[in-house]
C-alpha positions as YAML, in Angstrom:
chain: A
units: angstrom
residues:
- id: 1
  name: UNK
  ca: [-2.17, 83.90, -16.55]
- id: 2
  name: UNK
  ca: [-1.18, 83.11, -20.13]
- id: 3
  name: UNK
  ca: [2.61, 83.00, -19.86]
- id: 4
  name: UNK
  ca: [2.96, 82.91, -23.64]
- id: 5
  name: UNK
  ca: [1.91, 86.59, -23.65]
- id: 6
  name: UNK
  ca: [4.52, 87.58, -21.05]
- id: 7
  name: UNK
  ca: [7.23, 88.68, -23.55]
- id: 8
  name: UNK
  ca: [4.73, 90.95, -25.32]
- id: 9
  name: UNK
  ca: [3.67, 92.54, -22.01]
- id: 10
  name: UNK
  ca: [7.28, 93.09, -21.01]
- id: 11
  name: UNK
  ca: [7.97, 94.73, -24.39]
- id: 12
  name: UNK
  ca: [5.01, 97.10, -23.99]
- id: 13
  name: UNK
  ca: [6.00, 98.00, -20.42]
- id: 14
  name: UNK
  ca: [9.61, 98.60, -21.45]
- id: 15
  name: UNK
  ca: [8.58, 100.77, -24.40]
- id: 16
  name: UNK
  ca: [6.32, 102.86, -22.18]
- id: 17
  name: UNK
  ca: [9.13, 103.40, -19.67]
- id: 18
  name: UNK
  ca: [11.51, 104.44, -22.44]
- id: 19
  name: UNK
  ca: [9.02, 106.99, -23.80]
- id: 20
  name: UNK
  ca: [8.41, 108.42, -20.33]
- id: 21
  name: UNK
  ca: [12.14, 108.65, -19.72]
- id: 22
  name: UNK
  ca: [12.92, 110.40, -23.03]
- id: 23
  name: UNK
  ca: [14.21, 113.90, -22.29]
- id: 24
  name: UNK
  ca: [12.61, 116.90, -23.97]
- id: 25
  name: UNK
  ca: [15.34, 119.39, -24.86]
- id: 26
  name: UNK
  ca: [14.11, 122.89, -24.03]
- id: 27
  name: UNK
  ca: [15.61, 125.74, -26.05]
- id: 28
  name: UNK
  ca: [14.95, 129.35, -25.00]
- id: 29
  name: UNK
  ca: [15.98, 131.72, -27.80]
- id: 30
  name: UNK
  ca: [16.01, 135.48, -27.16]
- id: 31
  name: UNK
  ca: [16.53, 138.46, -29.45]
- id: 32
  name: UNK
  ca: [16.22, 142.24, -29.31]
- id: 33
  name: UNK
  ca: [14.54, 142.09, -32.75]
- id: 34
  name: UNK
  ca: [11.03, 143.55, -32.31]
- id: 35
  name: UNK
  ca: [7.88, 141.43, -32.40]
- id: 36
  name: UNK
  ca: [6.09, 141.70, -35.74]
- id: 37
  name: UNK
  ca: [9.16, 142.28, -37.90]
- id: 38
  name: UNK
  ca: [9.81, 139.88, -40.77]
- id: 39
  name: UNK
  ca: [12.79, 138.45, -38.89]
- id: 40
  name: UNK
  ca: [10.55, 137.63, -35.92]
- id: 41
  name: UNK
  ca: [7.95, 136.07, -38.23]
- id: 42
  name: UNK
  ca: [10.64, 133.93, -39.88]
- id: 43
  name: UNK
  ca: [11.82, 132.77, -36.46]
- id: 44
  name: UNK
  ca: [8.28, 131.74, -35.59]
- id: 45
  name: UNK
  ca: [8.03, 129.83, -38.87]
- id: 46
  name: UNK
  ca: [11.32, 128.13, -38.03]
- id: 47
  name: UNK
  ca: [9.95, 127.26, -34.59]
- id: 48
  name: UNK
  ca: [6.89, 125.59, -36.13]
- id: 49
  name: UNK
  ca: [9.05, 123.63, -38.58]
- id: 50
  name: UNK
  ca: [11.41, 122.56, -35.78]
- id: 51
  name: UNK
  ca: [8.55, 121.35, -33.62]
- id: 52
  name: UNK
  ca: [7.10, 119.36, -36.51]
- id: 53
  name: UNK
  ca: [10.47, 117.75, -37.25]
- id: 54
  name: UNK
  ca: [11.42, 117.02, -33.63]
- id: 55
  name: UNK
  ca: [8.07, 116.24, -32.04]
- id: 56
  name: UNK
  ca: [8.26, 115.80, -28.26]
- id: 57
  name: UNK
  ca: [12.07, 115.67, -28.35]
- id: 58
  name: UNK
  ca: [12.23, 119.47, -28.49]
- id: 59
  name: UNK
  ca: [10.50, 122.54, -27.08]
- id: 60
  name: UNK
  ca: [11.59, 125.86, -28.63]
- id: 61
  name: UNK
  ca: [10.45, 129.14, -27.03]
- id: 62
  name: UNK
  ca: [11.27, 132.47, -28.68]
- id: 63
  name: UNK
  ca: [11.50, 135.73, -26.71]
- id: 64
  name: UNK
  ca: [11.53, 138.70, -29.11]
- id: 65
  name: UNK
  ca: [11.81, 142.42, -28.43]
- id: 66
  name: UNK
  ca: [14.02, 141.84, -25.40]
- id: 67
  name: UNK
  ca: [14.92, 145.09, -23.67]
- id: 68
  name: UNK
  ca: [18.21, 143.61, -22.47]
- id: 69
  name: UNK
  ca: [21.26, 144.73, -24.41]
- id: 70
  name: UNK
  ca: [23.01, 142.02, -26.40]
- id: 71
  name: UNK
  ca: [26.01, 141.77, -24.05]
- id: 72
  name: UNK
  ca: [23.52, 140.96, -21.28]
- id: 73
  name: UNK
  ca: [21.85, 138.29, -23.45]
- id: 74
  name: UNK
  ca: [25.25, 136.61, -23.82]
- id: 75
  name: UNK
  ca: [25.71, 136.73, -20.04]
- id: 76
  name: UNK
  ca: [22.28, 135.12, -19.64]
- id: 77
  name: UNK
  ca: [23.28, 132.34, -22.02]
- id: 78
  name: UNK
  ca: [26.41, 131.69, -20.01]
- id: 79
  name: UNK
  ca: [24.35, 131.67, -16.82]
- id: 80
  name: UNK
  ca: [21.90, 129.20, -18.47]
- id: 81
  name: UNK
  ca: [18.93, 131.57, -18.02]
- id: 82
  name: UNK
  ca: [18.49, 131.27, -21.79]
- id: 83
  name: UNK
  ca: [20.43, 128.95, -24.05]
- id: 84
  name: UNK
  ca: [20.19, 130.53, -27.52]
- id: 85
  name: UNK
  ca: [20.01, 134.01, -29.06]
- id: 86
  name: UNK
  ca: [19.74, 135.84, -32.36]
- id: 87
  name: UNK
  ca: [22.49, 138.45, -32.07]
- id: 88
  name: UNK
  ca: [24.22, 141.08, -34.16]
- id: 89
  name: UNK
  ca: [28.00, 141.16, -34.37]
- id: 90
  name: UNK
  ca: [27.98, 143.40, -31.29]
- id: 91
  name: UNK
  ca: [26.57, 140.59, -29.16]
- id: 92
  name: UNK
  ca: [28.50, 137.75, -30.79]
- id: 93
  name: UNK
  ca: [31.74, 139.67, -30.25]
- id: 94
  name: UNK
  ca: [31.14, 139.16, -26.53]
- id: 95
  name: UNK
  ca: [31.82, 135.48, -27.27]
- id: 96
  name: UNK
  ca: [34.60, 135.92, -29.83]
- id: 97
  name: UNK
  ca: [35.73, 139.25, -31.29]
- id: 98
  name: UNK
  ca: [36.56, 137.73, -34.70]
- id: 99
  name: UNK
  ca: [32.91, 138.13, -35.74]
- id: 100
  name: UNK
  ca: [33.31, 141.91, -35.60]
- id: 101
  name: UNK
  ca: [35.10, 141.60, -38.96]
- id: 102
  name: UNK
  ca: [31.68, 141.28, -40.60]
- id: 103
  name: UNK
  ca: [30.20, 144.47, -39.13]
- id: 104
  name: UNK
  ca: [32.33, 146.73, -37.00]
- id: 105
  name: UNK
  ca: [34.46, 148.24, -39.78]
- id: 106
  name: UNK
  ca: [32.67, 151.34, -41.15]
- id: 107
  name: UNK
  ca: [32.37, 151.64, -44.95]
- id: 108
  name: UNK
  ca: [34.45, 148.51, -45.53]
- id: 109
  name: UNK
  ca: [31.59, 146.98, -47.53]
- id: 110
  name: UNK
  ca: [29.89, 148.81, -50.39]
- id: 111
  name: UNK
  ca: [27.01, 146.43, -51.09]
- id: 112
  name: UNK
  ca: [25.42, 143.11, -50.09]
- id: 113
  name: UNK
  ca: [27.37, 141.18, -52.71]
- id: 114
  name: UNK
  ca: [30.60, 142.07, -50.91]
- id: 115
  name: UNK
  ca: [29.13, 141.19, -47.50]
- id: 116
  name: UNK
  ca: [27.92, 137.81, -48.78]
- id: 117
  name: UNK
  ca: [31.24, 137.06, -50.46]
- id: 118
  name: UNK
  ca: [33.32, 137.73, -47.35]
- id: 119
  name: UNK
  ca: [30.93, 135.85, -45.04]
- id: 120
  name: UNK
  ca: [31.00, 132.81, -47.33]
- id: 121
  name: UNK
  ca: [34.81, 132.83, -47.28]
- id: 122
  name: UNK
  ca: [35.24, 133.07, -43.50]
- id: 123
  name: UNK
  ca: [32.09, 131.65, -41.88]
- id: 124
  name: UNK
  ca: [33.58, 128.20, -41.27]
- id: 125
  name: UNK
  ca: [36.55, 129.74, -39.46]
- id: 126
  name: UNK
  ca: [34.24, 131.96, -37.38]
- id: 127
  name: UNK
  ca: [32.01, 128.99, -36.52]
- id: 128
  name: UNK
  ca: [35.06, 127.00, -35.42]
- id: 129
  name: UNK
  ca: [36.14, 129.78, -33.08]
- id: 130
  name: UNK
  ca: [32.65, 130.09, -31.59]
- id: 131
  name: UNK
  ca: [32.40, 126.31, -31.21]
- id: 132
  name: UNK
  ca: [35.62, 126.34, -29.23]
- id: 133
  name: UNK
  ca: [33.98, 128.88, -26.89]
- id: 134
  name: UNK
  ca: [30.99, 126.58, -26.32]
- id: 135
  name: UNK
  ca: [28.51, 127.92, -28.90]
- id: 136
  name: UNK
  ca: [27.13, 126.50, -32.13]
- id: 137
  name: UNK
  ca: [25.96, 128.72, -35.02]
- id: 138
  name: UNK
  ca: [22.47, 127.83, -36.24]
- id: 139
  name: UNK
  ca: [22.48, 130.32, -39.11]
- id: 140
  name: UNK
  ca: [23.95, 133.63, -40.29]
- id: 141
  name: UNK
  ca: [21.75, 136.62, -41.08]
- id: 142
  name: UNK
  ca: [21.66, 140.37, -41.58]
- id: 143
  name: UNK
  ca: [19.17, 143.17, -41.12]
- id: 144
  name: UNK
  ca: [19.92, 146.12, -43.35]
- id: 145
  name: UNK
  ca: [22.52, 148.88, -43.57]
- id: 146
  name: UNK
  ca: [23.09, 151.08, -40.55]
- id: 147
  name: UNK
  ca: [22.47, 154.74, -41.40]
- id: 148
  name: UNK
  ca: [22.52, 157.84, -39.23]
- id: 149
  name: UNK
  ca: [19.15, 159.29, -38.17]
- id: 150
  name: UNK
  ca: [19.33, 162.71, -36.53]
- id: 151
  name: UNK
  ca: [17.09, 165.45, -35.16]
- id: 152
  name: UNK
  ca: [19.02, 168.03, -37.19]
- id: 153
  name: UNK
  ca: [20.40, 167.69, -40.74]
- id: 154
  name: UNK
  ca: [23.97, 166.43, -41.01]
- id: 155
  name: UNK
  ca: [26.17, 165.52, -43.96]
- id: 156
  name: UNK
  ca: [29.75, 165.97, -42.75]
- id: 157
  name: UNK
  ca: [31.73, 164.75, -39.72]
- id: 158
  name: UNK
  ca: [31.77, 168.22, -38.17]
- id: 159
  name: UNK
  ca: [27.95, 168.32, -38.32]
- id: 160
  name: UNK
  ca: [27.73, 165.18, -36.21]
- id: 161
  name: UNK
  ca: [30.40, 166.28, -33.73]
- id: 162
  name: UNK
  ca: [27.90, 168.87, -32.51]
- id: 163
  name: UNK
  ca: [25.29, 166.20, -31.78]
- id: 164
  name: UNK
  ca: [24.87, 163.69, -28.94]
- id: 165
  name: UNK
  ca: [25.22, 160.27, -30.49]
- id: 166
  name: UNK
  ca: [23.71, 157.04, -29.18]
- id: 167
  name: UNK
  ca: [26.13, 154.21, -28.43]
- id: 168
  name: UNK
  ca: [24.88, 150.82, -27.24]
- id: 169
  name: UNK
  ca: [25.66, 150.21, -23.58]
- id: 170
  name: UNK
  ca: [28.36, 147.65, -22.95]
- id: 171
  name: UNK
  ca: [30.68, 148.75, -25.76]
- id: 172
  name: UNK
  ca: [33.20, 151.02, -23.96]
- id: 173
  name: UNK
  ca: [35.77, 150.72, -26.78]
- id: 174
  name: UNK
  ca: [33.40, 152.49, -29.17]
- id: 175
  name: UNK
  ca: [32.85, 155.29, -26.66]
- id: 176
  name: UNK
  ca: [36.61, 155.78, -26.28]
- id: 177
  name: UNK
  ca: [37.21, 155.87, -30.04]
- id: 178
  name: UNK
  ca: [34.43, 158.37, -30.66]
- id: 179
  name: UNK
  ca: [35.61, 160.69, -27.90]
- id: 180
  name: UNK
  ca: [39.14, 160.62, -29.30]
- id: 181
  name: UNK
  ca: [37.68, 161.70, -32.67]
- id: 182
  name: UNK
  ca: [35.79, 164.61, -31.11]
- id: 183
  name: UNK
  ca: [32.27, 163.16, -31.01]
- id: 184
  name: UNK
  ca: [29.81, 163.14, -28.09]
- id: 185
  name: UNK
  ca: [28.82, 159.51, -27.45]
- id: 186
  name: UNK
  ca: [26.03, 158.73, -24.98]
- id: 187
  name: UNK
  ca: [25.92, 155.12, -23.79]
- id: 188
  name: UNK
  ca: [22.35, 153.79, -23.39]
- id: 189
  name: UNK
  ca: [20.41, 150.55, -23.58]
- id: 190
  name: UNK
  ca: [18.35, 150.00, -26.72]
- id: 191
  name: UNK
  ca: [15.02, 150.64, -25.00]
- id: 192
  name: UNK
  ca: [16.26, 154.11, -23.96]
- id: 193
  name: UNK
  ca: [16.72, 155.35, -27.54]
- id: 194
  name: UNK
  ca: [13.22, 156.76, -28.15]
- id: 195
  name: UNK
  ca: [12.96, 158.43, -24.70]
- id: 196
  name: UNK
  ca: [16.49, 159.76, -25.22]
- id: 197
  name: UNK
  ca: [15.56, 161.30, -28.57]
- id: 198
  name: UNK
  ca: [12.37, 162.76, -27.10]
- id: 199
  name: UNK
  ca: [14.09, 164.39, -24.13]
- id: 200
  name: UNK
  ca: [17.21, 165.51, -26.00]
- id: 201
  name: UNK
  ca: [19.52, 163.16, -24.14]
- id: 202
  name: UNK
  ca: [20.64, 162.03, -27.61]
- id: 203
  name: UNK
  ca: [20.08, 163.64, -31.00]
- id: 204
  name: UNK
  ca: [21.40, 161.02, -33.42]
- id: 205
  name: UNK
  ca: [21.09, 157.22, -33.62]
- id: 206
  name: UNK
  ca: [22.77, 154.80, -36.06]
- id: 207
  name: UNK
  ca: [20.20, 152.16, -37.05]
- id: 208
  name: UNK
  ca: [18.83, 150.43, -40.19]
- id: 209
  name: UNK
  ca: [15.88, 152.33, -41.72]
- id: 210
  name: UNK
  ca: [13.32, 149.55, -41.21]
- id: 211
  name: UNK
  ca: [14.12, 149.51, -37.48]
- id: 212
  name: UNK
  ca: [13.93, 153.30, -37.33]
- id: 213
  name: UNK
  ca: [10.39, 153.00, -38.68]
- id: 214
  name: UNK
  ca: [9.39, 149.94, -36.65]
- id: 215
  name: UNK
  ca: [10.60, 151.47, -33.37]
- id: 216
  name: UNK
  ca: [9.34, 154.97, -34.31]
- id: 217
  name: UNK
  ca: [12.73, 156.67, -34.01]
- id: 218
  name: UNK
  ca: [11.89, 158.56, -37.22]
- id: 219
  name: UNK
  ca: [9.22, 160.54, -35.32]
- id: 220
  name: UNK
  ca: [11.97, 162.42, -33.51]
- id: 221
  name: UNK
  ca: [14.98, 161.90, -35.79]
- id: 222
  name: UNK
  ca: [13.57, 163.00, -39.14]
- id: 223
  name: UNK
  ca: [16.85, 163.32, -41.06]
- id: 224
  name: UNK
  ca: [18.69, 160.33, -42.53]
- id: 225
  name: UNK
  ca: [22.25, 160.36, -43.86]
- id: 226
  name: UNK
  ca: [22.05, 158.19, -46.99]
- id: 227
  name: UNK
  ca: [25.34, 156.38, -46.46]
- id: 228
  name: UNK
  ca: [25.95, 152.64, -46.06]
- id: 229
  name: UNK
  ca: [27.85, 152.88, -42.76]
- id: 230
  name: UNK
  ca: [28.01, 149.21, -41.76]
- id: 231
  name: UNK
  ca: [25.81, 146.17, -42.46]
- id: 232
  name: UNK
  ca: [23.87, 144.91, -39.45]
- id: 233
  name: UNK
  ca: [25.18, 141.34, -39.52]
- id: 234
  name: UNK
  ca: [24.61, 138.60, -37.00]
- id: 235
  name: UNK
  ca: [23.78, 134.98, -36.30]
- id: 236
  name: UNK
  ca: [21.59, 132.72, -34.23]
- id: 237
  name: UNK
  ca: [23.77, 130.83, -31.75]
- id: 238
  name: UNK
  ca: [23.03, 128.14, -29.18]
- id: 239
  name: UNK
  ca: [24.95, 126.70, -26.26]
- id: 240
  name: UNK
  ca: [26.86, 123.71, -27.58]
- id: 241
  name: UNK
  ca: [26.04, 121.50, -24.57]
- id: 242
  name: UNK
  ca: [22.31, 122.01, -25.17]
- id: 243
  name: UNK
  ca: [22.56, 121.51, -28.95]
- id: 244
  name: UNK
  ca: [24.44, 118.22, -28.52]
- id: 245
  name: UNK
  ca: [21.64, 116.75, -26.40]
- id: 246
  name: UNK
  ca: [19.80, 116.23, -29.69]
- id: 247
  name: UNK
  ca: [20.67, 113.33, -31.96]
- id: 248
  name: UNK
  ca: [23.09, 114.02, -34.85]
- id: 249
  name: UNK
  ca: [20.37, 113.19, -37.40]
- id: 250
  name: UNK
  ca: [17.91, 115.61, -35.80]
- id: 251
  name: UNK
  ca: [20.56, 118.33, -35.50]
- id: 252
  name: UNK
  ca: [21.24, 118.02, -39.23]
- id: 253
  name: UNK
  ca: [17.54, 118.36, -40.05]
- id: 254
  name: UNK
  ca: [17.07, 121.34, -37.72]
- id: 255
  name: UNK
  ca: [20.17, 123.07, -39.11]
- id: 256
  name: UNK
  ca: [18.77, 122.79, -42.65]
- id: 257
  name: UNK
  ca: [15.48, 124.33, -41.49]
- id: 258
  name: UNK
  ca: [17.37, 127.14, -39.73]
- id: 259
  name: UNK
  ca: [19.44, 127.94, -42.83]
- id: 260
  name: UNK
  ca: [16.27, 128.13, -44.92]
- id: 261
  name: UNK
  ca: [14.89, 130.61, -42.36]
- id: 262
  name: UNK
  ca: [18.11, 132.62, -42.67]
- id: 263
  name: UNK
  ca: [17.64, 132.88, -46.44]
- id: 264
  name: UNK
  ca: [14.16, 134.32, -45.89]
- id: 265
  name: UNK
  ca: [15.37, 136.71, -43.19]
- id: 266
  name: UNK
  ca: [18.14, 138.09, -45.41]
- id: 267
  name: UNK
  ca: [15.84, 138.55, -48.42]
- id: 268
  name: UNK
  ca: [13.01, 140.10, -46.43]
- id: 269
  name: UNK
  ca: [15.05, 142.47, -44.27]
- id: 270
  name: UNK
  ca: [17.02, 143.75, -47.25]
- id: 271
  name: UNK
  ca: [13.78, 144.48, -49.10]
- id: 272
  name: UNK
  ca: [12.28, 146.07, -45.97]
- id: 273
  name: UNK
  ca: [15.29, 148.33, -45.65]
- id: 274
  name: UNK
  ca: [14.78, 149.77, -49.14]
- id: 275
  name: UNK
  ca: [11.02, 150.05, -48.65]
- id: 276
  name: UNK
  ca: [11.55, 151.91, -45.37]
- id: 277
  name: UNK
  ca: [13.68, 154.54, -47.08]
...
């Protein structure tokens, strides 16, 4: 044996062992956003860009159109069944209620300029609170203005008090408030909306217009109240312990890619909302 080649052989063997031992970080990201929407397409573009940037260090799988309600998606993240999710403020509030300030205050915002301004002012504080709860924000997004779609025409509060109104399951506070105000809330999971409209279990659903079209709610609920009720605001979040398995340099690169995806999601969903109307 040529012993002068021994150091080179040892280097090759050591490098091979290091590559075999390198851990691939697996990220499973879930969302109730339907497959085929622009938001889903942007997530898939982000996935491709992440894989190109990270190589074998990362495997990102996206589960869209999840029938689970958002509170359940948060429970699954805590149970490590998934480790990331694209959520509205309803879901993120299960982690920290401060995020509800961006969505769950009806008619507080008049237009997107006001939403963007407030989010820019407080997003660092919100991210700090979520980080303290074990979650990192990948990007902030939104998906149109929630409007009321109903089976019968309605323009005034008394009109809607006569109707059975969908409320997302897992939000008992909203049910209590609506009952106190004389409304008829019906708590259902998201996948029960269309069957509920068809059977008469519910007669009105608050949802952005592009989702009403995409999920075919408008087949049954043909009337829309043209009122900006609340913006559908949310964020993509990931378990902090999973995120920190990646190197700081790679995290910085992936975060930049995610924020670029968020810019596309905001622009596309806002345009889709107007086109849907």
